[in-house]
Structure formats: structure tokens, C-alpha cells
Coordinates of C-alpha atoms in Angstrom, one line a residue:
Chain N
M1 CA 0.0 0.0 -0.2
S2 CA 1.2 3.4 -0.7
V3 CA 0.2 6.9 -0.6
L4 CA 0.6 9.9 -2.5
I5 CA 0.9 13.2 -0.6
I6 CA 0.5 16.5 -2.5
A7 CA 3.0 18.9 -1.3
E8 CA 2.3 22.4 -0.8
H9 CA 4.7 25.2 -1.6
N10 CA 5.2 28.3 -3.0
N11 CA 7.8 27.2 -5.8
Q12 CA 10.5 27.9 -3.6
Q13 CA 9.9 26.5 -0.3
L14 CA 7.9 23.4 1.0
N15 CA 5.2 24.6 3.4
P16 CA 5.6 23.0 6.9
A17 CA 2.0 22.2 6.7
T18 CA 3.0 19.4 4.5
L19 CA 5.1 17.6 7.0
H20 CA 1.9 16.8 8.9
A21 CA 0.3 15.2 6.2
V22 CA 3.4 12.9 5.5
E23 CA 3.2 12.0 9.4
A24 CA -0.2 11.1 9.1
A25 CA 0.3 9.3 5.6
S26 CA 3.3 7.3 7.2
K27 CA 0.6 5.4 9.3
L28 CA -1.0 3.9 5.8
G29 CA 1.9 2.8 3.9
E30 CA 5.1 3.9 1.8
V31 CA 4.8 7.7 1.4
H32 CA 5.2 9.3 -1.9
L33 CA 5.3 13.4 -2.4
L34 CA 4.1 15.0 -5.6
V35 CA 5.7 18.4 -6.3
A36 CA 4.0 20.0 -9.0
G37 CA 5.2 23.6 -9.7
S38 CA 7.4 25.8 -11.7
G39 CA 10.9 26.1 -11.2
I40 CA 10.6 23.9 -8.2
S41 CA 14.2 22.1 -7.9
A42 CA 14.7 23.8 -4.4
V43 CA 11.3 22.3 -3.2
V44 CA 11.9 19.1 -4.8
E45 CA 15.1 18.8 -2.8
A46 CA 13.6 19.8 0.3
A47 CA 11.0 17.2 -0.1
G48 CA 13.4 14.5 -0.8
Q49 CA 14.9 15.1 2.7
V50 CA 11.6 14.8 4.5
S51 CA 11.8 12.0 6.8
G52 CA 9.6 9.0 5.7
V53 CA 9.3 10.1 2.3
A54 CA 10.4 7.1 -0.1
K55 CA 9.8 9.0 -3.4
V56 CA 9.3 12.4 -5.0
W57 CA 7.3 13.0 -8.3
S58 CA 8.6 16.4 -9.5
A59 CA 6.3 18.1 -12.1
D60 CA 7.6 21.3 -13.6
A61 CA 5.4 23.3 -15.6
A62 CA 4.6 27.0 -16.0
Y63 CA 1.0 26.4 -15.4
Y64 CA 1.8 24.6 -12.2
G65 CA 3.1 27.7 -10.7
E66 CA 0.0 29.2 -8.9
G67 CA -1.4 25.7 -7.8
L68 CA -4.6 26.0 -9.3
A69 CA -6.5 23.1 -8.8
E70 CA -8.1 22.9 -12.3
E71 CA -4.3 22.2 -13.7
I72 CA -3.0 19.8 -10.7
A73 CA -5.7 17.8 -10.4
P74 CA -5.3 16.0 -13.9
L75 CA -1.8 15.5 -13.0
V76 CA -2.8 13.9 -9.7
V77 CA -5.2 11.4 -11.5
K78 CA -2.4 10.6 -13.8
L79 CA -0.4 9.3 -11.0
A80 CA -3.4 7.9 -8.9
E81 CA -3.0 4.2 -10.5
H82 CA 0.1 3.5 -8.4
Y83 CA -1.8 4.6 -5.0
T84 CA -4.4 3.2 -2.5
H85 CA -4.7 6.8 -0.9
I86 CA -4.1 10.3 -1.8
G87 CA -3.8 12.9 0.5
A88 CA -2.9 16.7 1.5
T89 CA -3.1 18.5 4.8
A90 CA -6.5 20.3 5.1
T91 CA -5.5 23.8 4.3
A92 CA -6.7 26.1 1.9
F93 CA -4.8 24.4 -0.8
G94 CA -5.6 21.0 0.1
K95 CA -9.3 21.7 0.8
N96 CA -9.3 23.4 -2.7
L97 CA -7.4 20.6 -4.4
L98 CA -8.5 17.2 -3.3
P99 CA -12.2 17.0 -3.7
R100 CA -11.6 18.0 -7.4
V101 CA -9.1 14.9 -7.5
A102 CA -11.7 12.6 -5.6
A103 CA -14.4 13.5 -8.3
L104 CA -12.2 12.9 -11.2
L105 CA -11.4 9.5 -9.9
D106 CA -15.0 8.9 -8.9
V107 CA -13.8 7.7 -5.2
P108 CA -15.0 9.4 -2.0
Q109 CA -13.0 11.8 0.1
I110 CA -12.7 11.8 3.8
S111 CA -11.9 15.4 4.8
D112 CA -10.1 16.7 7.7
L113 CA -9.4 13.4 9.4
T114 CA -8.2 13.7 13.0
E115 CA -7.3 9.9 13.5
I116 CA -6.6 6.9 11.4
I117 CA -8.0 3.6 12.6
D118 CA -6.9 1.3 9.9
A119 CA -6.2 1.9 6.1
Q120 CA -10.1 2.0 5.4
T121 CA -11.4 3.6 8.8
F122 CA -10.9 7.1 9.9
V123 CA -12.1 9.8 12.7
R124 CA -13.5 12.9 11.8
P125 CA -15.4 16.0 13.4
I126 CA -18.8 17.0 12.2
Y127 CA -21.1 19.7 13.5
A128 CA -18.3 22.1 14.3
G129 CA -16.5 19.6 16.5
N130 CA -19.6 18.6 18.5
A131 CA -19.2 15.2 17.4
F132 CA -16.8 12.9 15.9
E133 CA -18.1 10.2 13.3
T134 CA -15.8 6.9 12.7
V135 CA -16.5 6.3 8.9
Q136 CA -15.3 3.4 6.8
S137 CA -15.1 2.8 3.3
D138 CA -14.2 -0.2 1.3
S139 CA -13.4 1.9 -1.9
A140 CA -9.9 0.6 -3.2
K141 CA -8.8 4.0 -3.3
L142 CA -9.5 7.0 -0.9
V143 CA -9.0 10.6 -0.9
L144 CA -8.0 12.2 2.4
T145 CA -7.2 15.5 3.9
F146 CA -5.5 15.2 7.5
R147 CA -6.0 18.1 10.1
S148 CA -2.4 19.1 10.9
T149 CA -3.1 19.8 14.6
A150 CA -4.1 16.1 15.0
F151 CA -0.8 14.6 13.6
T152 CA 2.6 15.7 14.5
A153 CA 5.2 16.9 11.9
A154 CA 7.6 14.6 9.9
A155 CA 10.9 15.8 10.3
A156 CA 12.1 18.1 7.5
E157 CA 15.4 16.5 7.3
G158 CA 16.8 12.6 7.7
G159 CA 15.1 11.3 4.4
H160 CA 16.6 9.9 1.3
A161 CA 13.8 10.0 -1.2
T162 CA 14.5 9.0 -4.8
V163 CA 13.2 11.7 -7.3
E164 CA 11.5 11.1 -10.5
N165 CA 10.2 13.6 -13.1
V166 CA 6.6 13.0 -14.3
E167 CA 5.5 14.7 -17.6
A168 CA 3.0 17.5 -17.0
A169 CA -0.6 16.6 -18.0
P170 CA -1.8 18.8 -20.7
A171 CA -2.8 22.5 -19.6
Q172 CA -6.7 22.8 -18.8
N173 CA -6.7 26.7 -19.1
L174 CA -10.0 26.9 -17.4
S175 CA -8.9 29.5 -15.0
R176 CA -6.2 32.0 -15.0
F177 CA -4.3 33.4 -11.8
V178 CA -4.6 37.2 -11.5
G179 CA -2.7 38.3 -8.1
R180 CA -1.9 37.4 -4.6
E181 CA -2.2 39.5 -1.6
L182 CA -0.4 37.9 1.3
T183 CA -0.6 39.6 4.7
Q184 CA 2.9 40.9 5.6
S185 CA 3.7 39.7 8.9
D186 CA 6.7 39.4 11.1
R187 CA 4.5 37.0 13.2
P188 CA 4.8 33.1 13.0
E189 CA 2.2 31.5 10.9
L190 CA -1.3 31.1 12.9
T191 CA -1.5 27.3 12.5
Q192 CA 2.4 26.5 13.4
A193 CA 2.7 29.5 16.2
K194 CA 3.5 28.1 19.6
V195 CA 1.6 31.0 21.2
V196 CA -1.8 32.5 19.9
V197 CA -3.5 35.5 21.1
T198 CA -7.1 35.4 19.8
G199 CA -9.5 38.6 20.1
G200 CA -13.1 38.6 20.1
R201 CA -16.0 40.9 19.6
A202 CA -15.5 42.4 22.8
L203 CA -12.8 44.3 21.8
G204 CA -15.1 46.7 20.2
S205 CA -13.2 47.8 17.0
A206 CA -10.6 47.2 14.6
E207 CA -8.3 50.0 16.3
Q208 CA -8.8 48.5 19.6
F209 CA -8.3 45.0 18.4
D210 CA -4.7 46.2 17.2
A211 CA -3.8 48.3 19.8
L212 CA -4.7 45.8 22.5
L213 CA -3.4 42.4 20.9
T214 CA -0.4 43.6 18.9
P215 CA 1.7 44.5 22.0
L216 CA 0.5 41.3 23.6
A217 CA 1.4 39.2 20.7
D218 CA 4.6 40.9 20.4
V219 CA 6.0 40.4 23.7
L220 CA 5.0 36.5 23.5
G221 CA 6.2 36.2 20.0
A222 CA 2.7 35.1 19.3
A223 CA 0.4 34.8 16.3
I224 CA -2.7 36.8 16.4
G225 CA -6.2 35.2 15.8
A226 CA -9.7 36.4 15.8
S227 CA -12.9 34.9 16.6
R228 CA -15.7 34.4 13.7
A229 CA -17.7 37.5 15.7
A230 CA -14.8 39.5 15.5
V231 CA -14.1 38.7 11.8
D232 CA -17.9 39.4 11.3
A233 CA -17.7 42.8 12.8
E234 CA -14.6 43.4 10.4
Y235 CA -12.3 43.8 13.6
A236 CA -9.8 41.3 11.9
P237 CA -9.4 39.7 8.2
N238 CA -11.2 36.3 7.5
D239 CA -7.8 34.6 7.3
I240 CA -6.9 34.7 10.8
Q241 CA -10.2 33.5 11.8
V242 CA -9.9 30.5 14.3
G243 CA -12.8 28.1 14.2
Q244 CA -14.7 25.4 12.6
T245 CA -14.7 27.5 9.3
G246 CA -11.5 28.9 9.8
K247 CA -8.1 27.7 11.2
V248 CA -7.8 24.9 13.3
V249 CA -4.9 25.7 15.9
A250 CA -3.1 23.6 18.7
P251 CA -0.3 26.0 20.4
E252 CA 1.3 25.7 23.5
L253 CA -0.2 28.5 24.8
Y254 CA -3.7 30.1 23.7
I255 CA -4.8 33.5 25.0
A256 CA -8.4 34.2 24.3
V257 CA -9.2 37.8 24.8
G258 CA -12.9 39.0 25.0
V259 CA -13.9 35.6 23.3
S260 CA -17.2 34.3 24.5
G261 CA -16.5 30.8 23.3
A262 CA -19.0 29.7 20.8
I263 CA -18.7 26.0 19.9
Q264 CA -17.6 27.1 16.5
H265 CA -14.6 28.9 18.0
I266 CA -13.7 26.0 20.5
A267 CA -13.9 23.6 17.4
G268 CA -10.9 25.4 16.3
M269 CA -8.4 25.8 19.5
Q270 CA -9.5 23.1 22.1
D271 CA -6.7 21.2 21.5
S272 CA -4.3 23.8 22.6
K273 CA -1.9 22.7 25.5
V274 CA -2.9 25.8 27.7
I275 CA -5.9 27.9 27.2
V276 CA -6.2 31.2 29.0
A277 CA -9.4 33.2 29.0
I278 CA -10.2 36.7 29.7
N279 CA -13.7 38.2 29.6
K280 CA -15.6 40.3 31.9
D281 CA -18.5 37.9 31.6
A282 CA -17.8 34.9 34.3
D283 CA -20.5 32.9 32.8
A284 CA -18.8 33.0 29.0
P285 CA -18.6 29.4 27.7
I286 CA -14.9 30.2 27.2
F287 CA -14.3 29.5 30.8
N288 CA -15.4 26.2 30.7
I289 CA -12.4 24.7 28.8
A290 CA -9.9 27.5 30.1
D291 CA -7.2 26.1 32.1
Y292 CA -6.7 29.8 33.7
G293 CA -9.4 32.3 33.5
L294 CA -9.5 36.0 34.6
V295 CA -12.7 37.7 34.9
G296 CA -12.6 41.4 34.4
D297 CA -12.4 44.3 32.0
L298 CA -10.0 43.3 28.9
F299 CA -8.9 47.0 28.2
E300 CA -7.4 47.0 31.9
I301 CA -6.3 43.3 31.9
V302 CA -4.5 43.2 28.5
P303 CA -2.1 46.3 29.3
Q304 CA -1.2 44.8 32.8
L305 CA -0.4 41.5 31.2
T306 CA 1.6 42.8 28.3
A307 CA 3.6 44.9 30.9
A308 CA 4.0 42.0 33.5
L309 CA 5.0 39.8 30.8
K310 CA 7.8 42.6 29.6
Q311 CA 9.3 42.1 33.0
Chain I
M1 CA -27.0 34.6 -18.0
K2 CA -28.5 31.9 -15.7
A3 CA -27.2 31.0 -12.5
L4 CA -27.7 27.7 -10.4
V5 CA -27.5 28.0 -6.6
A6 CA -27.6 24.9 -4.6
V7 CA -28.9 25.1 -1.1
K8 CA -28.8 22.5 1.8
R9 CA -31.0 22.0 4.8
V10 CA -29.1 21.8 7.9
V11 CA -29.3 21.9 11.7
D12 CA -29.7 25.8 12.4
Y13 CA -26.4 27.6 13.1
N14 CA -27.5 28.0 17.1
V15 CA -28.3 24.8 17.7
K16 CA -25.8 22.8 19.7
V17 CA -25.6 19.1 18.4
R18 CA -25.5 16.4 20.8
V19 CA -24.4 12.6 20.1
K20 CA -27.1 10.1 20.9
A21 CA -26.2 8.1 24.2
D22 CA -25.9 4.8 22.2
G23 CA -23.4 6.5 19.9
S24 CA -25.4 5.6 16.6
D25 CA -25.8 9.2 15.4
V26 CA -26.2 12.6 16.5
D27 CA -29.5 13.6 18.1
I28 CA -31.5 16.2 15.7
G29 CA -35.0 15.5 16.2
N30 CA -36.9 18.3 16.7
V31 CA -34.2 20.8 16.5
K32 CA -34.6 24.0 14.2
M33 CA -33.5 23.5 10.8
S34 CA -32.2 26.0 8.4
M35 CA -30.6 26.9 5.0
N36 CA -26.9 26.2 5.4
P37 CA -25.4 29.8 6.4
F38 CA -22.7 29.5 3.5
D39 CA -25.4 28.7 1.1
E40 CA -27.6 31.5 2.3
I41 CA -24.4 33.7 1.3
A42 CA -24.1 32.0 -2.2
V43 CA -28.0 33.0 -2.8
E44 CA -27.4 36.6 -1.8
E45 CA -24.4 36.9 -4.3
A46 CA -26.8 35.6 -7.0
V47 CA -29.5 37.8 -6.0
R48 CA -27.0 41.0 -6.1
L49 CA -25.8 39.7 -9.5
K50 CA -29.2 39.6 -10.6
E51 CA -30.1 43.2 -9.1
A52 CA -27.0 44.6 -10.8
G53 CA -28.3 43.3 -14.2
K54 CA -25.3 40.5 -14.6
I55 CA -27.6 37.7 -14.4
S56 CA -31.1 37.0 -15.8
E57 CA -32.4 34.1 -13.8
I58 CA -31.7 32.2 -10.7
V59 CA -32.6 28.6 -10.0
A60 CA -32.4 27.4 -6.4
V61 CA -31.7 23.4 -6.1
S62 CA -32.0 21.4 -3.0
L63 CA -31.2 17.8 -2.5
G64 CA -32.9 15.6 0.3
E65 CA -36.2 15.0 2.2
K66 CA -39.4 16.4 1.7
K67 CA -38.8 19.6 3.9
C68 CA -36.2 20.7 1.7
E69 CA -39.1 22.5 0.1
E70 CA -38.9 24.9 3.1
T71 CA -35.5 25.7 2.1
L72 CA -36.0 26.3 -1.3
R73 CA -38.7 28.7 -0.5
T74 CA -36.5 30.6 1.7
A75 CA -34.2 30.9 -1.3
L76 CA -37.1 32.0 -3.5
A77 CA -38.2 34.4 -0.9
M78 CA -34.4 35.9 -1.0
G79 CA -34.9 36.5 -4.8
A80 CA -34.4 33.3 -6.6
D81 CA -36.7 32.8 -9.7
R82 CA -37.3 29.2 -9.4
A83 CA -36.8 25.9 -7.6
I84 CA -35.8 22.4 -8.2
H85 CA -36.1 19.8 -5.4
V86 CA -34.3 16.6 -6.1
E87 CA -36.3 14.6 -3.6
T88 CA -34.9 11.6 -1.7
D89 CA -34.8 10.4 2.1
A90 CA -31.6 8.7 1.1
K91 CA -28.4 9.8 2.7
L92 CA -26.5 11.8 0.3
E93 CA -22.5 11.9 0.4
P94 CA -20.9 15.2 -1.2
L95 CA -20.0 12.9 -4.3
A96 CA -23.5 12.1 -5.0
V97 CA -24.5 15.5 -4.4
A98 CA -22.3 16.9 -7.0
K99 CA -23.4 14.1 -9.6
L100 CA -26.8 15.3 -8.9
L101 CA -26.1 18.7 -9.3
K102 CA -24.1 17.7 -12.3
A103 CA -27.2 16.3 -13.9
V104 CA -29.2 19.6 -13.2
A105 CA -26.6 21.8 -14.4
D106 CA -26.7 19.6 -17.8
K107 CA -30.3 20.4 -18.1
E108 CA -30.3 24.0 -17.1
Q109 CA -26.9 25.2 -18.8
P110 CA -26.1 27.7 -16.0
Q111 CA -23.3 29.8 -16.5
L112 CA -22.2 30.3 -12.7
L113 CA -23.1 27.9 -10.1
L114 CA -23.0 29.2 -6.6
L115 CA -22.8 27.1 -3.5
G116 CA -21.6 27.7 0.1
K117 CA -17.8 26.3 0.8
Q118 CA -19.0 24.0 3.3
A119 CA -22.2 22.5 5.1
I120 CA -22.2 23.1 8.7
D121 CA -23.3 19.6 9.3
D122 CA -21.1 17.2 7.8
D123 CA -18.2 20.0 7.4
A124 CA -17.0 18.0 4.2
N125 CA -16.3 21.2 2.1
Q126 CA -16.2 18.8 -1.2
T127 CA -19.4 19.5 -3.1
A128 CA -18.5 22.4 -5.0
Q129 CA -14.9 21.4 -6.0
M130 CA -16.5 18.0 -7.0
L131 CA -19.2 19.6 -9.1
A132 CA -16.5 21.7 -10.9
A133 CA -14.4 18.5 -11.8
L134 CA -17.7 16.7 -13.0
L135 CA -18.7 19.8 -15.4
N136 CA -15.0 20.0 -16.1
A137 CA -15.4 23.7 -15.3
A138 CA -13.2 26.2 -13.5
Q139 CA -13.7 26.8 -9.6
G140 CA -13.5 29.8 -7.4
T141 CA -13.8 28.2 -3.9
F142 CA -13.7 30.3 -0.7
A143 CA -15.0 33.5 -2.4
A144 CA -14.8 36.7 -0.8
K145 CA -15.4 39.1 -4.0
V146 CA -17.1 37.9 -7.3
V147 CA -16.8 40.3 -10.3
L148 CA -18.7 38.9 -13.3
A149 CA -17.5 40.0 -16.8
D150 CA -18.7 38.9 -20.2
N151 CA -16.7 36.1 -20.8
E152 CA -15.2 35.2 -17.5
V153 CA -15.6 35.9 -13.6
L154 CA -13.0 37.3 -11.2
V155 CA -13.1 35.6 -7.7
T156 CA -10.9 36.6 -4.9
R157 CA -10.6 33.7 -2.7
E158 CA -9.7 33.3 1.1
I159 CA -6.2 31.5 1.2
D160 CA -3.9 30.8 4.0
G161 CA -2.1 34.2 5.1
G162 CA -4.4 36.4 2.8
S163 CA -6.2 36.3 -0.4
E164 CA -5.7 35.6 -4.2
T165 CA -7.7 36.4 -7.4
V166 CA -8.1 34.0 -10.3
A167 CA -10.1 34.5 -13.3
L168 CA -12.4 31.9 -14.4
T169 CA -13.8 30.8 -17.8
L170 CA -17.6 30.6 -17.8
P171 CA -19.3 28.3 -16.8
A172 CA -17.8 28.5 -13.4
V173 CA -18.4 27.2 -10.0
I174 CA -18.0 29.3 -7.0
S175 CA -18.1 28.5 -3.3
A176 CA -18.8 31.3 -1.0
D177 CA -16.8 32.3 2.1
L178 CA -17.9 34.4 5.0
R179 CA -17.0 37.7 3.9
L180 CA -18.5 37.6 0.5
N181 CA -21.7 39.2 1.6
E182 CA -24.0 39.4 4.5
P183 CA -27.5 37.8 3.4
R184 CA -30.6 40.0 3.5
F185 CA -33.2 39.8 6.2
V186 CA -36.1 38.4 4.1
K187 CA -39.5 40.4 4.6
L188 CA -42.7 38.7 4.7
P189 CA -44.4 40.2 1.6
N190 CA -41.1 38.2 -0.1
I191 CA -42.1 35.2 1.7
M192 CA -45.7 35.3 0.6
A193 CA -44.6 36.0 -3.2
A194 CA -42.2 33.2 -3.0
K195 CA -45.1 30.8 -2.3
K196 CA -46.3 31.3 -5.8
K197 CA -42.7 30.8 -7.5
P198 CA -42.3 27.5 -9.4
L199 CA -41.1 24.7 -7.5
E200 CA -40.3 21.3 -9.5
K201 CA -39.7 17.9 -8.2
V202 CA -37.4 15.2 -9.8
S203 CA -36.1 12.2 -8.3
P204 CA -32.3 10.9 -8.5
T205 CA -33.7 8.2 -10.5
D206 CA -35.1 11.0 -12.9
L207 CA -31.6 12.3 -13.3
G208 CA -30.1 8.6 -13.8
V209 CA -27.6 9.2 -10.7
D210 CA -26.4 6.4 -8.7
I211 CA -26.2 7.7 -5.1
T212 CA -25.4 4.3 -3.1
P213 CA -23.3 5.6 -0.2
R214 CA -19.5 4.9 -0.5
V215 CA -18.6 5.7 3.0
K216 CA -20.3 3.8 6.1
V217 CA -20.5 5.7 9.5
L218 CA -19.7 3.1 12.2
K219 CA -20.2 5.4 15.3
M220 CA -20.4 8.6 16.6
A221 CA -18.7 10.0 19.6
E222 CA -19.0 13.1 21.8
P223 CA -15.6 15.1 21.7
K224 CA -13.1 14.9 24.2
T225 CA -14.0 17.5 26.5
R226 CA -11.7 19.5 28.4
Q227 CA -12.2 20.4 32.2
A228 CA -12.4 23.9 33.3
G229 CA -9.5 24.9 35.0
V230 CA -9.2 27.6 37.8
K231 CA -10.2 31.3 37.9
V232 CA -7.2 33.4 38.8
A233 CA -7.5 36.5 41.0
G234 CA -5.4 39.0 38.6
V235 CA -2.5 39.4 36.2
A236 CA 0.2 38.5 38.7
E237 CA -1.2 35.1 39.8
L238 CA -1.9 34.4 35.8
V239 CA 1.7 35.0 35.0
E240 CA 2.7 32.8 38.0
K241 CA 0.8 30.2 36.7
L242 CA 2.0 30.4 33.2
N243 CA 5.5 30.3 34.3
Q244 CA 4.7 27.3 36.3
A245 CA 3.3 25.5 33.2
R246 CA 6.5 26.7 31.6
V247 CA 4.5 28.0 28.5
I248 CA 6.1 31.5 28.8

């Protein structure tokens, strides 16, 4: 049994998210990585060093450069005959690409799985993490996306994979890349950060969200997240939303500031090692899961905490 | 230009779903059901495009039990022109849904297919991408902005760390993310008017689609719950605790 994992990258570097899928896939069989992109020699080299990867497929074509699902899916389908499982991390990239692959192969996809029971049996959250279903499929081929926080990352070095070129599938030309705007930040990436500071609607405005959380995040070297309520209120961009329909995080320390703790939010952060909640409502549901709760006015507490941590 | 919008009837966003004591399923008897919130955003976008004169007709489609009619009436009240109900009591997996929607699309020939990015019950996030694959069409998933031109549609997508814009050849499949718009509040006169709009019924057999499940649910379990910890008196105590826990 062997597994094909689709590597996520920016044509220069392998995205660490992929390492989680490699680790998960190693429970299923021999792991091969597909690197499809444009001018990808550095990524292919890095992929070959990932611990547990036996083989790297390299597919270099201009039209693979921007990760368009319409272009990459036929390439994955072409390689699929060699594999019982095809997977990726459940990131925006994996979620966009994999269902397209599954449909082209006419096989089921199991999304965002958190546990591998055996090669045909998996556990995954439903209803915003209110329930976990154990599902089984006798399909000879399965498409899977792995929740990164549920699996440790494979070591980026120590592997000795063979590299093989795979001829590009014909260009589809259904879609065209126009542009990308990435948030410029010196902070760690949200899903990889060891510390996450998250703000909720109680912060009251985008200005106060920034003014209060940025200094705290700076002193902790933390990533900043936002609850869906804060995103809805436009205090923060959607790409830092933590929760069922946003990012799932599991840092060492999670500090929830003015977050009530709706189930959709909790689904995205409850695997954090230590959770701190700061909220003036002593009955807020977030306190039911917080290791340390501090009841009080966040506009007084957060600056105090920032000052105390600086010392 | 015609738009097809797919709407799923799901447990209402505000309901906290619990697992049945025997672990056989989740307990959703007698709970409030609503249109999947992301589908609502998809319908709203279609209606706005129609109001802007970019599209001429909106066809809403729902798949499932008889009560999906209610969901379709909501879509009609929001501004869809007519509805198609693929009626079945069978459990539908995303791939089956995508195949049924493809069959509907083959008949209707829409230029734009709008769906929510995921349903808040199964959280699968598959159907739009699968539908695009089956139609051999372009896909604009997790859409935060949609600009319709003559021969293509520009979709700004939510991605990790920011956003990106892609230009899709028509017909195209778009899945709506949270930021795309804020769905309107439906007024009573629209609800009354929606009752008179056409609603066609078809079955999976009519559409010639095999919907046999490919994945079996063995059991459901409650999530592992965290225990509430302690309430601390102030910042000094909090910092002390965090030091003890070795997380700062």
C-alpha cells in the first residue's frame, strides 16, 4: 500500500503544513510526495529530505506555478493508479484541490480527518466539532485530507527519497491566476505558532483589536487570531479566523481575549495545550474549557498582562 | 445569463448538536433547521448579481427530504426565480450531491454555479470542487469577492495568509466564504410571493444518478471535553501560573 501526498509550496519552499500530512500518511503505507510547480528544484530537494518520504515526483510546468486546482488535479489523477490513498493537509490548498481529484477519480473523500484507525477507517469531526464520526469505506482508492493539529509533523530532514520526473498533464486553461495579496507579517504563521493570542467581539473596534493585541502578541512572539464574531464585525481579516470554518490551531499557549467561546470557535482551538481566557462575563462558555480564567475588563487586564510579561 | 444556486437544509447554526447516548448518530430530532449559512451567502450573491443586471435568472436547487421545500422557499423569498427539488430520503454523500447537481446543470446550462464553501453539518467542504470537476469547469472556492465580466468571472479567494484572485472561464463554480456578503433579512411580502414561484420535483432516478453510499458511518462520539481549570484573581497570579506551566 502506498500513499501519494500532494506537497504544498510556493515554488521556493515546502510549506511545513505538508509535513503533518506526511507523518499521518506514514501510518497508511509508503509515502510518496508530488511536487507540482514551476521552477521547483529547491522544493523537490527539500521534499526528498523529509523523513519518511520514499519517493518524490517532480512535475515542472509554468501552469503549475500558482497551485491552480484545475491544472494540478489531472496530474494527480495521472499518478493515482499507483496509490491506494491520495492525501494532503487540510489547508486552503488541500481543501481546494483534493475534492476535485476525488471526483475525477470517482472515489470518496474523507475530509479533515483527525485519527487513522486503519487503512479504510478514520475519525473526523462534524457539526463544528460537536461530534466525531468514525467512518469506513471499502473503496479501493480513497482521497483524504488530514487536520494538521491532529498529527505531528514529520522531520524536515533525515529522509533519502528518490526523485522522479513526471511529465506534466496537458494544460486545462480553465482558470487564470491574477494576483495574490499575502498579509505581510513578522509573526509566526497562525497554525504553526507556539503561542496564539485571539481577540473577540468584546474588543469593540478594529483599532482597539490592534492596539491591545499587537503589543501582547509582540511580547510573546505570538500569532494573532480572531473569533468569527470579530471577523464578522470586521475587526480582523477572515484569514486569521480561528474555528470550525477558519483555522484550526493547537499551540502551547492560547490566550482568548474577549472571546465568549461559541462552539464554532472552540472547535478550532480546544486542542491547545494551555488555554487562558480573559472576559468580563464570568459565565462565558470559554471559561468551561480554559485552564486559567481571568474575569475582568480586558481593556485594563491586557495592558497589565503585556506590561507584566515584558518584565 | 443563468445562475444555479445549491442550498442545503441543515441544523440551524445556533443549535448545539449532541451525540445520542448509544453513539449511533447525532440527536437532531425536533431541532430547528435552516438553510446552510454559507449557502445563504451564495444565494445572496446571486441575487445581488441579478439586481446588478449581470444575470437574468436564478434557479435554486436543494437535495434531500420533503422538507427541503422550506429551504427552497427561503431561497425564492430571497430572490431566486424558481426552484428544483431533488427529492430523496437517502443519505447523500458529497460526491452523490455533486453528481446530482451536475445532472441538473446539464439540463439547465447555467453559466454560474454558486454554492456554500461547506455545510455546517458534515463540514466536508467538497461539493463545489467535485461539481466543478464533473463539469470540467473552473472553480473559485472560498470566494470573498465575485466580479462578473462577459466571458469570465474574477473571484477573490480566501487563502492561508491572505487572498488571491483568479479569473475563471464560464461556466464556473464558485463556493462562498464568510466575507462575500451579508445575506438580507427576508421580509414577509417576499415570503408570500415566494409561495407562488415554481418549484419542480425530480428524483435521483429521473436524473440517472447512482447515489449508493460509499462511506459507512460506524459510530459517533462526543468530543473529548476539556475540564475547566481555575479562575485566577489577577494578572500577577496568571503570570505565575503560566510560568509554572512553562508556556511563557
